[in-house]
């Protein structure tokens, strides 16, 4: 009896917000596991991905642009959306909507939105900044 060989392709993941600290960490993590990686970032941030340029596909553009996201997530098994909530014009929410609208129906989706991630756990913040974050975090809380 002949064993049927089935060609399998590596898992393909799209990382939206790829040029940030967490995005670059996720690229390294995915590449180390043999995944095909598509990275999305603003055009002005593409240079931050230079060290990965020969190993990933980079899709430059606004991450809340549905056409950019549709192009990037096509054929992806998973989408990691790792954005900092910059600005007041609904940018992270627009990005989330674009991902939800255009990702494959069976793709795994992960959304993360935070204002900072530490690389080594050694970051230190002033009391003034910590107080600012605490006060405005409470004021911005919906409850």
Tab-separated table of C-alpha atoms in Angstrom:
chain	number	residue	atom	x	y	z
A	1	UNK	CA	0.000	0.000	0.000
A	2	UNK	CA	1.300	3.433	-0.885
A	3	UNK	CA	1.307	6.126	1.706
A	4	UNK	CA	-0.172	9.264	0.302
A	5	UNK	CA	2.063	12.253	0.875
A	6	UNK	CA	0.185	15.416	1.535
A	7	UNK	CA	2.047	18.634	0.991
A	8	UNK	CA	1.457	20.956	3.873
A	9	UNK	CA	2.332	24.580	4.005
A	10	UNK	CA	3.580	26.316	7.122
A	11	UNK	CA	1.077	28.225	9.199
A	12	UNK	CA	0.717	31.781	7.896
A	13	UNK	CA	0.172	34.572	10.400
A	14	UNK	CA	-0.425	38.258	9.923
A	15	UNK	CA	0.880	40.645	12.565
A	16	UNK	CA	-0.882	44.005	12.482
A	17	UNK	CA	1.256	46.601	14.239
A	18	UNK	CA	4.408	44.692	13.312
A	19	UNK	CA	6.847	47.593	13.688
A	20	UNK	CA	6.261	48.128	17.404
A	21	UNK	CA	8.110	46.439	20.241
A	22	UNK	CA	5.508	43.714	20.740
A	23	UNK	CA	5.017	43.295	16.979
A	24	UNK	CA	8.730	42.698	16.397
A	25	UNK	CA	8.810	40.235	19.287
A	26	UNK	CA	5.867	38.358	17.743
A	27	UNK	CA	7.635	38.278	14.350
A	28	UNK	CA	10.698	36.686	15.968
A	29	UNK	CA	8.505	34.208	17.819
A	30	UNK	CA	6.585	33.217	14.665
A	31	UNK	CA	9.707	32.903	12.503
A	32	UNK	CA	11.363	30.713	15.131
A	33	UNK	CA	8.427	28.325	14.774
A	34	UNK	CA	8.692	28.229	10.995
A	35	UNK	CA	5.586	30.295	10.261
A	36	UNK	CA	5.118	32.414	7.163
A	37	UNK	CA	4.718	35.977	8.424
A	38	UNK	CA	2.941	38.977	6.968
A	39	UNK	CA	3.614	42.223	8.833
A	40	UNK	CA	1.442	45.335	8.609
A	41	UNK	CA	2.666	48.754	9.667
A	42	UNK	CA	2.388	52.399	8.664
A	43	UNK	CA	4.524	53.347	5.672
A	44	UNK	CA	6.748	55.561	7.809
A	45	UNK	CA	7.561	52.595	10.069
A	46	UNK	CA	8.607	50.058	7.415
A	47	UNK	CA	12.312	50.720	8.079
A	48	UNK	CA	11.839	49.383	11.618
A	49	UNK	CA	11.324	45.963	10.026
A	50	UNK	CA	14.520	46.000	7.939
A	51	UNK	CA	16.076	43.109	9.852
A	52	UNK	CA	13.125	40.901	8.831
A	53	UNK	CA	12.668	42.219	5.278
A	54	UNK	CA	14.090	39.120	3.592
A	55	UNK	CA	12.019	36.712	5.730
A	56	UNK	CA	8.551	38.274	5.897
A	57	UNK	CA	6.081	40.003	3.615
A	58	UNK	CA	5.554	43.607	4.668
A	59	UNK	CA	2.293	45.376	3.862
A	60	UNK	CA	2.704	49.122	4.417
A	61	UNK	CA	-0.312	51.298	5.103
A	62	UNK	CA	-2.752	52.563	7.670
A	63	UNK	CA	-3.868	49.605	9.746
A	64	UNK	CA	-7.452	50.860	9.876
A	65	UNK	CA	-7.648	50.858	6.061
A	66	UNK	CA	-9.846	47.895	5.077
A	67	UNK	CA	-8.017	47.454	1.742
A	68	UNK	CA	-4.629	47.198	3.493
A	69	UNK	CA	-5.977	44.654	5.981
A	70	UNK	CA	-7.809	42.648	3.301
A	71	UNK	CA	-4.549	42.327	1.354
A	72	UNK	CA	-2.521	41.411	4.433
A	73	UNK	CA	-4.825	38.783	5.965
A	74	UNK	CA	-5.607	36.939	2.742
A	75	UNK	CA	-4.750	33.274	3.253
A	76	UNK	CA	-3.628	33.735	6.875
A	77	UNK	CA	-4.400	31.102	9.480
A	78	UNK	CA	-4.144	33.618	12.275
A	79	UNK	CA	-4.069	37.369	12.799
A	80	UNK	CA	-2.314	39.024	15.739
A	81	UNK	CA	-3.328	42.643	16.182
A	82	UNK	CA	-0.912	44.420	18.518
A	83	UNK	CA	-1.477	48.166	18.526
A	84	UNK	CA	-0.898	51.120	20.776
A	85	UNK	CA	-4.087	53.195	21.098
A	86	UNK	CA	-2.709	56.372	19.511
A	87	UNK	CA	-4.917	59.327	18.751
A	88	UNK	CA	-8.540	60.102	19.147
A	89	UNK	CA	-9.995	59.120	15.787
A	90	UNK	CA	-10.969	55.538	16.538
A	91	UNK	CA	-7.786	54.131	14.970
A	92	UNK	CA	-7.475	50.902	17.022
A	93	UNK	CA	-11.205	50.217	16.736
A	94	UNK	CA	-11.092	50.829	12.984
A	95	UNK	CA	-8.226	48.366	12.745
A	96	UNK	CA	-10.149	45.772	14.764
A	97	UNK	CA	-13.208	46.202	12.528
A	98	UNK	CA	-11.077	45.798	9.384
A	99	UNK	CA	-9.520	42.588	10.758
A	100	UNK	CA	-12.910	41.178	11.775
A	101	UNK	CA	-14.385	42.040	8.374
A	102	UNK	CA	-11.571	40.608	6.252
A	103	UNK	CA	-9.908	37.724	8.112
A	104	UNK	CA	-10.789	34.207	7.063
A	105	UNK	CA	-13.838	32.882	8.835
A	106	UNK	CA	-11.817	30.084	10.449
A	107	UNK	CA	-8.708	32.157	11.237
A	108	UNK	CA	-7.609	32.547	14.829
A	109	UNK	CA	-7.699	36.177	15.901
A	110	UNK	CA	-5.845	37.773	18.805
A	111	UNK	CA	-6.202	41.451	19.726
A	112	UNK	CA	-3.905	43.276	22.115
A	113	UNK	CA	-3.977	46.979	22.775
A	114	UNK	CA	-1.733	48.521	25.374
A	115	UNK	CA	0.297	51.665	25.676
A	116	UNK	CA	3.613	50.015	26.495
A	117	UNK	CA	5.281	46.645	26.711
A	118	UNK	CA	8.612	46.152	28.367
A	119	UNK	CA	11.300	44.103	26.688
A	120	UNK	CA	13.321	43.228	29.761
A	121	UNK	CA	11.167	44.175	32.769
A	122	UNK	CA	13.667	46.858	33.790
A	123	UNK	CA	11.658	49.936	32.765
A	124	UNK	CA	11.132	52.475	35.541
A	125	UNK	CA	8.585	55.267	35.592
A	126	UNK	CA	8.426	58.477	37.581
A	127	UNK	CA	5.834	58.901	40.325
A	128	UNK	CA	4.307	61.698	38.292
A	129	UNK	CA	3.760	59.435	35.272
A	130	UNK	CA	2.387	56.591	37.410
A	131	UNK	CA	-0.033	59.012	39.106
A	132	UNK	CA	-1.109	60.420	35.733
A	133	UNK	CA	-1.826	56.929	34.390
A	134	UNK	CA	-3.712	55.928	37.558
A	135	UNK	CA	-5.905	59.050	37.622
A	136	UNK	CA	-6.701	59.146	33.926
A	137	UNK	CA	-7.111	55.384	33.804
A	138	UNK	CA	-9.889	55.685	36.395
A	139	UNK	CA	-11.480	58.633	34.630
A	140	UNK	CA	-11.436	56.808	31.289
A	141	UNK	CA	-12.880	53.622	32.763
A	142	UNK	CA	-16.415	52.930	31.516
A	143	UNK	CA	-17.582	51.715	34.928
